[in-house]
Amino acid sequence: MSAKKKEYGTFNGITMNCELKTKERSGVINPIFTCQPAGAQFASIGIRDCIGIVHGGQGCVMFVRLLISQHFKESFEIASSSVHEDGAVFGALNRVEEAVDVLLMRYPDVKVIPIITTCSTEVIGDDVDGVVIKLNEELLSTKYAGREVHLIPIHCPSFVGSMVTGYDTAVKDFVAYFAEKSEPNGKINLLTGWVNPGDVTELKHLLSEMEIDATVLFEIEGFDSPLMPDGNHVSHGNTTIADLKDTANAYGTYALNRYEGTKAAKYLENKFSIPSIIGPTPIGIRNTDTFLKNLKKMTGKPIPESLVRERGRALDALTDLVHMFLADKKVAIYGNPDLVIGLAEFCLDLEMKPKLLLLGDDNVTYGDDPRIKALQENVDYDMEIVANADLWDLEDRIANQGLELDLILGHSKGRFVAIDHNIPMVRVGFPTYDRAGLHRYPVVGYGGATWLAEQMANALFTDMEYKKNKEWVLNVW
Amino acid sequence: MPDINEKVAQLENFIMKKCLWQFHSRAWDRKRQNENILGMAAKLLCGEEVDTSKPEDKCYWVDASYLADSYREKFDWLSTMSDDEIRELMLALKARIDFVTVDGSLNAELTDPRY
Amino acid sequence: MPYHEFDCSKCIPERKKHAVVKGPEDDLTKALPLGYLNTIPGSISERGCAYCGAKHVIGTPMKDVIHISHGPTGCTYDTWQTKRYISDNGNFQLKRTFATDVKEKHIVFGAEKLLKQNIIEAFKAFPDIRRMTIYQTCATALIGDDIDAIAQEVMDEMPDVDIFVCNSPGFGGPSQSGGHHKINIAWINQKVGNVEPEITSDYVINYVGEYNIQGDQEVMLDYFKRMGIQVLSSFTGNGSYDDLRAMHRAHLNVLECARSAEYICNELRVRYGIPRLDIDGFGFEPLSSSLMKIAKFFGIEERAQKIIDEETARWKPELEWYKERLKGKKICLWPGGSKLWHWANVIHEEMGLDVVSVYTKFGHQGDMEKGIARCEVGALAIDDPNELEGLEAMYKLKPDIILTGKRPGEVAKKIRVPYLNAHAYHNGPYKGYEGWVRFARDIYNAIYSPIHRLSYLDISKDEIPEDGGFMTQRMYSDVNLPEEVTKSDSMREYTGKYNIIDDLHKKEYPEFNKKQ
């Protein structure tokens, strides 16, 4: 975890630098992430005509559905194999068989059924791959002969990784299952990572301005679904089986997030020789510039004037904020790693000082991330990056170790840190259930940069007013 | 004036809508509740003394007296009945409640020996 | 009372006996849904697991406790911040959750050492909290960690701490109810009788099966205090660990949610001779009679009567205002386990709503007996409903509102049935007299929402009405009401504040001298 450090001198004998460390405690107090099956479930709802079966106890589904529902204010369908005591003792593969049958009988449109394991069924050693073979040979070729059904085992032991790795694994498993070489499709694959519908809209907008055709994994704009007069609209993803198959026929894969999609990109590269670009996550102006440059490189398409203007509008908006309001504001950021790193980079561009970055799982490769290395090399003040972190790593530093912050960026599970310590907070990431409609807005692209910076500024303004802290500054602006 | 079946039905309906004591989770518990609470309610309706010196009986009496008071208030025809008739009525009611909550009940958990 | 077969569940015939329609001449011996049976895999049931029943529902409302789950972080994360059970100590238990973060190596080599390290770390992080509950999860149950032994070891080494162990893995039973049972029995076996409380009143109760959703417990506590009753413990909403160790010294157990907490009352009755009194904290009449029953037990009827008179006089005119406007509206009571019977009947009698369906996600047949006994004739009663059945029922019954959980509420929204959160409430508390009016107000606002009405209009086909730039709830609700109602002086809309709990914390209570 060492990186070459530039010396920026010392202050009172203390060297200012950026350090990557791991949480010192063994346990978790207020987790940043949930476990792998949640990530796989989140990926699964992005696919059309797909209902996953989570093989384990019912809570592993019920609460993840609730979590997703809290975030989007919508309901999504995911099933459980409902493992009870007998299954835990004698094995529960019969529950998977029954679940597949019941699901297929009652949901005639369902074609894709990922079977997502959990800690319990991994510990008891249920052979999910074996039962899929059995189901394919027996149930699907008899009772459901002629019906297109895809059973995809996805191994998600909860004691490995986090929801982030669960998502990464699931995307790869879906792609590996479906990808099928036929004719070149003239498209790129865009693996968005764990994002919101607003992000997908923004990304597709950028692609459309560049006149690039892409297969987007996953098409989740439908998560923001309408209330229609016919009263029968449901929220679901719109990535189709054909889209997934076609990923093998792209001329390039762009995975925006290093930790959420790389596995799939590498799979396509190794299997079908499709070149891939991994990141950087296009958060902020600079990373969006890089995104467009990479797209240009990959596709040969020029960056159009319209995006120059769009970028200019964003820069205009940011210029109004940076020196006067955002400069030197101390920030803590937690959440999905690519999001945290992208936000930190953007904050630095905004003249802010990210002091603490919390990465919520024990991924040992964080130290190899060039973005983290760059922070270690170039940050000229004290910054901590903590891996395997929890939210107590944030709160304990504030409450007991003198960490002073002007702003917190993170998801809703950390809301009480902000509330109890009177620190303004901008909700970003997943989940953001304690603020209205955030999933409709992007954090990526030029649009996302503007939106994020203005959210941060408005949060600071509101805080100045509540605390009567130079609130009169805003009399003129 | 309603006949005894109609009266039992009215009394039963009140218990079903307003009370919870008849639905303890085990058959023996229900029998005990029915016996004590309806037994005491019958005595109260007939103006008899009930012994509430033990906490358990005091608790039965609480539910029984609510029942007796409510019955007197809601069912005018009770005031025209003799004590013997009331006793007979309350026995019929107890038989009916026992049937609905225990003997005729379809609740498969009633016979579980543990709580 | 015929069984009801859903079209969507014809292919899973075992579902047929899980729903009935209450007929005009039927009683509970004619038909009763099956209940608390293993869930049909793949049916997309709404049930959770026994871990959540223990940790999330019953354990965590205890307020002065470190709640630590021994397992991977997911169980902990998922059951954190999805409830509105508050406490009067700054919501410690809402804000903090702990996991031992079991990883693959622990699955292989055991996680007992990790657990011990975690316990010590957690107490170190929160030096003011000296009580802990450890919840087993699927993973640590399967690898066979001896949590009790580790807890004992720590208690031996750290005499100022006390640890409760709840072994209720997620797979333990058909639903969360299995966990309710396990934690009840574990608590009485491990902890009750360990502490001798200070008795300050002649009238001492445990208030059981109450989880302080949006302050329900504190509302009821207010009445008990006004009656001079000492509430020795609350099981478990806003409840204190050490108070709950002293449950054996109460004179009476006052039980609300029998589904989740009758076990401990039954055991207290058997072991300590403390009687169990089932009450209803919802609705004017049931609440009044419940307060009076408790008062009668202690011979303090006049104290209860005073509260009943004051509260009824204050709030009845507001309840009546809503009742006039809710009469005949159809409601589905689709909560978890006990609220279907707490609310059935009284919501009809006191708000005029017709209960057209009751369901229970995790309840037992006993809950259905109570619910069916109390709901209207013709109502559809469903055990362990699943997604498609819920939709089919809503299409068929066309309710004006459903009371259910957050996620099923989103399903209802899409087919334009307004919902109120039955578990967490919209603008609670809903217990108490004022709470019941708040409940009526929330139902009224949901049913007569002007935005909701707009969702029926298809602007591409329908005539767009020219009714001005706005509508109010009242412009909808009062349109067909007679003048004696709309212009009544004796009824009024809700006049309470947004937050009625904080004022209770400042309230002073009369002193009642202890006789004995």
Short mmCIF file of N, CA, C and O in Angstrom, two decimals, chain A residues 15-93:
data_model
loop_
_atom_site.label_atom_id
_atom_site.label_comp_id
_atom_site.label_asym_id
_atom_site.label_seq_id
_atom_site.Cartn_x
_atom_site.Cartn_y
_atom_site.Cartn_z
N THR A 15 4.37 15.67 9.04
CA THR A 15 4.36 15.62 7.58
C THR A 15 2.93 15.56 7.09
O THR A 15 2.12 14.79 7.60
N MET A 16 2.62 16.39 6.12
CA MET A 16 1.29 16.38 5.55
C MET A 16 1.26 15.37 4.43
O MET A 16 2.03 15.46 3.48
N ASN A 17 0.36 14.43 4.51
CA ASN A 17 0.27 13.50 3.39
C ASN A 17 -1.04 12.72 3.40
O ASN A 17 -1.88 12.89 4.27
N CYS A 18 -1.14 11.89 2.42
CA CYS A 18 -2.33 11.07 2.27
C CYS A 18 -1.95 9.63 2.56
O CYS A 18 -1.01 9.10 1.98
N GLU A 19 -2.70 9.03 3.45
CA GLU A 19 -2.35 7.69 3.91
C GLU A 19 -3.50 6.72 3.63
O GLU A 19 -4.66 7.05 3.90
N LEU A 20 -3.14 5.57 3.11
CA LEU A 20 -4.14 4.51 2.94
C LEU A 20 -3.96 3.50 4.05
O LEU A 20 -2.88 2.95 4.23
N LYS A 21 -5.01 3.33 4.83
CA LYS A 21 -4.89 2.40 5.95
C LYS A 21 -6.12 1.51 6.01
O LYS A 21 -7.07 1.68 5.22
N THR A 22 -6.10 0.59 6.94
CA THR A 22 -7.25 -0.30 7.12
C THR A 22 -7.80 -0.07 8.52
O THR A 22 -7.04 0.21 9.43
N LYS A 23 -9.09 -0.19 8.62
CA LYS A 23 -9.74 -0.02 9.92
C LYS A 23 -9.04 -0.86 10.97
O LYS A 23 -8.70 -2.02 10.72
N GLU A 24 -8.87 -0.29 12.15
CA GLU A 24 -8.11 -1.00 13.17
C GLU A 24 -8.94 -1.99 13.97
O GLU A 24 -8.44 -2.98 14.49
N ARG A 25 -10.22 -1.72 14.09
CA ARG A 25 -11.07 -2.65 14.85
C ARG A 25 -11.41 -3.88 14.00
O ARG A 25 -11.36 -3.84 12.77
N SER A 26 -11.81 -4.97 14.67
CA SER A 26 -12.12 -6.19 13.93
C SER A 26 -13.57 -6.19 13.46
O SER A 26 -13.90 -6.78 12.44
N GLY A 27 -14.42 -5.54 14.19
CA GLY A 27 -15.85 -5.61 13.88
C GLY A 27 -16.33 -4.37 13.15
O GLY A 27 -15.56 -3.50 12.78
N VAL A 28 -17.63 -4.33 12.96
CA VAL A 28 -18.23 -3.23 12.23
C VAL A 28 -19.26 -2.52 13.11
O VAL A 28 -20.13 -3.16 13.71
N ILE A 29 -19.11 -1.22 13.22
CA ILE A 29 -20.11 -0.40 13.88
C ILE A 29 -20.72 0.49 12.81
O ILE A 29 -20.02 1.33 12.25
N ASN A 30 -21.95 0.29 12.50
CA ASN A 30 -22.63 1.01 11.43
C ASN A 30 -21.97 0.80 10.07
O ASN A 30 -21.13 1.60 9.63
N PRO A 31 -22.36 -0.28 9.42
CA PRO A 31 -21.70 -0.65 8.17
C PRO A 31 -21.99 0.33 7.02
O PRO A 31 -23.04 0.96 6.97
N ILE A 32 -21.03 0.43 6.13
CA ILE A 32 -21.20 1.24 4.92
C ILE A 32 -21.89 0.42 3.82
O ILE A 32 -22.65 0.94 3.03
N PHE A 33 -21.61 -0.88 3.83
CA PHE A 33 -22.16 -1.75 2.79
C PHE A 33 -22.97 -2.88 3.40
O PHE A 33 -22.70 -3.32 4.51
N THR A 34 -23.88 -3.40 2.60
CA THR A 34 -24.46 -4.69 2.91
C THR A 34 -23.68 -5.75 2.13
O THR A 34 -22.61 -5.47 1.57
N CYS A 35 -24.20 -6.96 2.09
CA CYS A 35 -23.38 -8.07 1.63
C CYS A 35 -23.61 -8.40 0.15
O CYS A 35 -24.47 -7.83 -0.51
N GLN A 36 -22.85 -9.38 -0.32
CA GLN A 36 -22.81 -9.71 -1.76
C GLN A 36 -24.19 -9.96 -2.40
O GLN A 36 -24.43 -9.46 -3.49
N PRO A 37 -25.06 -10.76 -1.77
CA PRO A 37 -26.34 -11.04 -2.45
C PRO A 37 -27.11 -9.77 -2.81
O PRO A 37 -27.83 -9.75 -3.81
N ALA A 38 -26.95 -8.72 -2.03
CA ALA A 38 -27.66 -7.47 -2.35
C ALA A 38 -27.17 -6.90 -3.67
O ALA A 38 -27.96 -6.40 -4.48
N GLY A 39 -25.85 -6.99 -3.90
CA GLY A 39 -25.30 -6.48 -5.15
C GLY A 39 -25.80 -7.27 -6.34
O GLY A 39 -26.15 -6.71 -7.39
N ALA A 40 -25.85 -8.59 -6.18
CA ALA A 40 -26.35 -9.43 -7.27
C ALA A 40 -27.83 -9.14 -7.53
O ALA A 40 -28.28 -9.12 -8.68
N GLN A 41 -28.57 -8.92 -6.46
CA GLN A 41 -30.00 -8.62 -6.63
C GLN A 41 -30.18 -7.29 -7.34
O GLN A 41 -31.05 -7.14 -8.20
N PHE A 42 -29.35 -6.32 -6.98
CA PHE A 42 -29.47 -5.02 -7.64
C PHE A 42 -29.17 -5.15 -9.13
O PHE A 42 -29.85 -4.57 -9.98
N ALA A 43 -28.16 -5.95 -9.47
CA ALA A 43 -27.85 -6.16 -10.89
C ALA A 43 -29.03 -6.85 -11.59
O ALA A 43 -29.42 -6.48 -12.69
N SER A 44 -29.63 -7.82 -10.91
CA SER A 44 -30.66 -8.63 -11.56
C SER A 44 -31.89 -7.82 -11.96
O SER A 44 -32.52 -8.10 -12.98
N ILE A 45 -32.22 -6.82 -11.19
CA ILE A 45 -33.44 -6.06 -11.52
C ILE A 45 -33.23 -5.16 -12.73
O ILE A 45 -34.18 -4.60 -13.26
N GLY A 46 -31.99 -5.04 -13.19
CA GLY A 46 -31.74 -4.26 -14.40
C GLY A 46 -32.10 -4.99 -15.68
O GLY A 46 -32.10 -4.42 -16.76
N ILE A 47 -32.39 -6.29 -15.55
CA ILE A 47 -32.65 -7.11 -16.74
C ILE A 47 -34.15 -7.30 -16.91
O ILE A 47 -34.87 -7.56 -15.94
N ARG A 48 -34.59 -7.18 -18.13
CA ARG A 48 -36.01 -7.36 -18.44
C ARG A 48 -36.41 -8.83 -18.34
O ARG A 48 -35.62 -9.70 -18.66
N ASP A 49 -37.62 -9.07 -17.88
CA ASP A 49 -38.15 -10.44 -17.75
C ASP A 49 -37.24 -11.32 -16.90
O ASP A 49 -37.00 -12.49 -17.21
N CYS A 50 -36.71 -10.71 -15.87
CA CYS A 50 -35.79 -11.43 -14.99
C CYS A 50 -36.31 -11.33 -13.56
O CYS A 50 -36.62 -10.23 -13.10
N ILE A 51 -36.47 -12.46 -12.92
CA ILE A 51 -36.73 -12.43 -11.47
C ILE A 51 -35.73 -13.38 -10.83
O ILE A 51 -35.71 -14.58 -11.13
N GLY A 52 -34.92 -12.84 -9.98
CA GLY A 52 -33.92 -13.66 -9.31
C GLY A 52 -34.53 -14.50 -8.20
O GLY A 52 -35.58 -14.17 -7.65
N ILE A 53 -33.85 -15.59 -7.91
CA ILE A 53 -34.20 -16.38 -6.72
C ILE A 53 -33.00 -16.34 -5.80
O ILE A 53 -31.90 -16.75 -6.19
N VAL A 54 -33.20 -15.82 -4.63
CA VAL A 54 -32.11 -15.79 -3.66
C VAL A 54 -32.22 -17.04 -2.80
O VAL A 54 -33.26 -17.28 -2.17
N HIS A 55 -31.16 -17.83 -2.85
CA HIS A 55 -31.19 -19.12 -2.16
C HIS A 55 -30.64 -18.94 -0.74
O HIS A 55 -29.43 -18.87 -0.54
N GLY A 56 -31.58 -18.84 0.18
CA GLY A 56 -31.19 -18.64 1.57
C GLY A 56 -32.42 -18.34 2.40
O GLY A 56 -33.55 -18.64 2.00
N GLY A 57 -32.19 -17.71 3.55
CA GLY A 57 -33.31 -17.30 4.38
C GLY A 57 -34.08 -16.17 3.72
O GLY A 57 -33.58 -15.51 2.80
N GLN A 58 -35.29 -15.95 4.17
CA GLN A 58 -36.16 -14.98 3.49
C GLN A 58 -35.72 -13.53 3.70
O GLN A 58 -35.97 -12.67 2.87
N GLY A 59 -35.04 -13.30 4.84
CA GLY A 59 -34.61 -11.93 5.12
C GLY A 59 -33.64 -11.39 4.09
O GLY A 59 -33.61 -10.20 3.80
N CYS A 60 -32.84 -12.31 3.51
CA CYS A 60 -31.83 -11.91 2.51
C CYS A 60 -32.49 -11.27 1.30
O CYS A 60 -31.83 -10.57 0.53
N VAL A 61 -33.75 -11.55 1.07
CA VAL A 61 -34.48 -10.94 -0.03
C VAL A 61 -35.36 -9.80 0.47
O VAL A 61 -35.36 -8.70 -0.06
N MET A 62 -36.11 -10.11 1.52
CA MET A 62 -37.12 -9.16 1.97
C MET A 62 -36.50 -7.81 2.27
O MET A 62 -37.02 -6.78 1.86
N PHE A 63 -35.35 -7.82 2.93
CA PHE A 63 -34.74 -6.54 3.31
C PHE A 63 -34.04 -5.86 2.15
O PHE A 63 -33.97 -4.63 2.10
N VAL A 64 -33.53 -6.65 1.23
CA VAL A 64 -32.88 -6.03 0.07
C VAL A 64 -33.95 -5.39 -0.82
O VAL A 64 -33.78 -4.29 -1.33
N ARG A 65 -35.07 -6.07 -0.96
CA ARG A 65 -36.18 -5.47 -1.71
C ARG A 65 -36.62 -4.17 -1.04
O ARG A 65 -36.93 -3.19 -1.70
N LEU A 66 -36.67 -4.21 0.28
CA LEU A 66 -37.07 -3.00 1.02
C LEU A 66 -36.06 -1.88 0.81
O LEU A 66 -36.43 -0.72 0.59
N LEU A 67 -34.80 -2.25 0.86
CA LEU A 67 -33.73 -1.26 0.68
C LEU A 67 -33.84 -0.60 -0.70
O LEU A 67 -33.79 0.63 -0.83
N ILE A 68 -33.99 -1.43 -1.71
CA ILE A 68 -34.09 -0.91 -3.08
C ILE A 68 -35.37 -0.07 -3.20
O ILE A 68 -35.38 1.00 -3.82
N SER A 69 -36.41 -0.54 -2.57
CA SER A 69 -37.68 0.17 -2.61
C SER A 69 -37.59 1.52 -1.89
O SER A 69 -38.16 2.52 -2.33
N GLN A 70 -36.85 1.54 -0.80
CA GLN A 70 -36.66 2.81 -0.09
C GLN A 70 -35.91 3.82 -0.96
O GLN A 70 -36.22 5.00 -0.96
N HIS A 71 -34.94 3.32 -1.69
CA HIS A 71 -34.10 4.21 -2.49
C HIS A 71 -34.88 4.78 -3.67
O HIS A 71 -34.82 5.98 -3.93
N PHE A 72 -35.61 3.91 -4.38
CA PHE A 72 -36.28 4.36 -5.60
C PHE A 72 -37.74 4.73 -5.39
O PHE A 72 -38.38 5.24 -6.30
N LYS A 73 -38.29 4.42 -4.21
CA LYS A 73 -39.73 4.57 -3.98
C LYS A 73 -40.52 3.80 -5.05
O LYS A 73 -41.46 4.31 -5.67
N GLU A 74 -40.06 2.61 -5.32
CA GLU A 74 -40.70 1.71 -6.26
C GLU A 74 -40.53 0.30 -5.70
O GLU A 74 -39.71 0.08 -4.82
N SER A 75 -41.29 -0.66 -6.25
CA SER A 75 -41.13 -2.04 -5.82
C SER A 75 -40.54 -2.89 -6.93
O SER A 75 -40.87 -2.68 -8.10
N PHE A 76 -39.66 -3.79 -6.58
CA PHE A 76 -39.06 -4.69 -7.57
C PHE A 76 -39.24 -6.13 -7.12
O PHE A 76 -39.24 -6.42 -5.93
N GLU A 77 -39.37 -7.01 -8.12
CA GLU A 77 -39.65 -8.41 -7.79
C GLU A 77 -38.38 -9.24 -7.72
O GLU A 77 -37.61 -9.31 -8.68
N ILE A 78 -38.18 -9.85 -6.57
CA ILE A 78 -37.10 -10.81 -6.38
C ILE A 78 -37.68 -11.90 -5.48
O ILE A 78 -38.42 -11.60 -4.54
N ALA A 79 -37.37 -13.15 -5.81
CA ALA A 79 -37.97 -14.26 -5.06
C ALA A 79 -36.96 -14.88 -4.10
O ALA A 79 -35.77 -14.65 -4.20
N SER A 80 -37.49 -15.67 -3.19
CA SER A 80 -36.64 -16.38 -2.23
C SER A 80 -36.91 -17.88 -2.36
O SER A 80 -38.03 -18.29 -2.68
N SER A 81 -35.88 -18.67 -2.08
CA SER A 81 -36.12 -20.11 -1.99
C SER A 81 -36.62 -20.48 -0.60
O SER A 81 -36.93 -21.63 -0.33
N SER A 82 -36.71 -19.49 0.28
CA SER A 82 -37.28 -19.67 1.62
C SER A 82 -36.71 -20.90 2.33
O SER A 82 -37.41 -21.86 2.61
N VAL A 83 -35.43 -20.85 2.58
CA VAL A 83 -34.80 -21.96 3.30
C VAL A 83 -35.19 -21.90 4.77
O VAL A 83 -34.99 -20.88 5.43
N HIS A 84 -35.80 -22.95 5.26
CA HIS A 84 -36.16 -23.05 6.67
C HIS A 84 -35.24 -24.09 7.34
O HIS A 84 -34.31 -24.59 6.71
N GLU A 85 -35.59 -24.43 8.58
CA GLU A 85 -34.72 -25.30 9.37
C GLU A 85 -34.31 -26.60 8.68
O GLU A 85 -33.14 -26.95 8.62
N ASP A 86 -35.30 -27.30 8.15
CA ASP A 86 -35.00 -28.60 7.54
C ASP A 86 -33.98 -28.44 6.40
O ASP A 86 -33.07 -29.24 6.26
N GLY A 87 -34.14 -27.39 5.63
CA GLY A 87 -33.23 -27.14 4.52
C GLY A 87 -31.82 -26.87 5.02
O GLY A 87 -30.84 -27.34 4.42
N ALA A 88 -31.74 -26.13 6.12
CA ALA A 88 -30.42 -25.79 6.66
C ALA A 88 -29.72 -27.04 7.18
O ALA A 88 -28.50 -27.12 7.19
N VAL A 89 -30.50 -28.02 7.59
CA VAL A 89 -29.91 -29.25 8.12
C VAL A 89 -29.62 -30.24 7.00
O VAL A 89 -28.53 -30.79 6.90
N PHE A 90 -30.61 -30.46 6.15
CA PHE A 90 -30.48 -31.55 5.18
C PHE A 90 -30.12 -31.09 3.77
O PHE A 90 -30.04 -31.88 2.86
N GLY A 91 -29.92 -29.79 3.60
CA GLY A 91 -29.68 -29.27 2.25
C GLY A 91 -31.00 -28.78 1.67
O GLY A 91 -32.06 -29.30 1.98
N ALA A 92 -30.90 -27.76 0.84
CA ALA A 92 -32.13 -27.08 0.46
C ALA A 92 -32.27 -26.95 -1.06
O ALA A 92 -32.98 -26.08 -1.56
N LEU A 93 -31.63 -27.84 -1.79
CA LEU A 93 -31.71 -27.72 -3.24
C LEU A 93 -33.13 -27.96 -3.76
O LEU A 93 -33.53 -27.40 -4.78
#
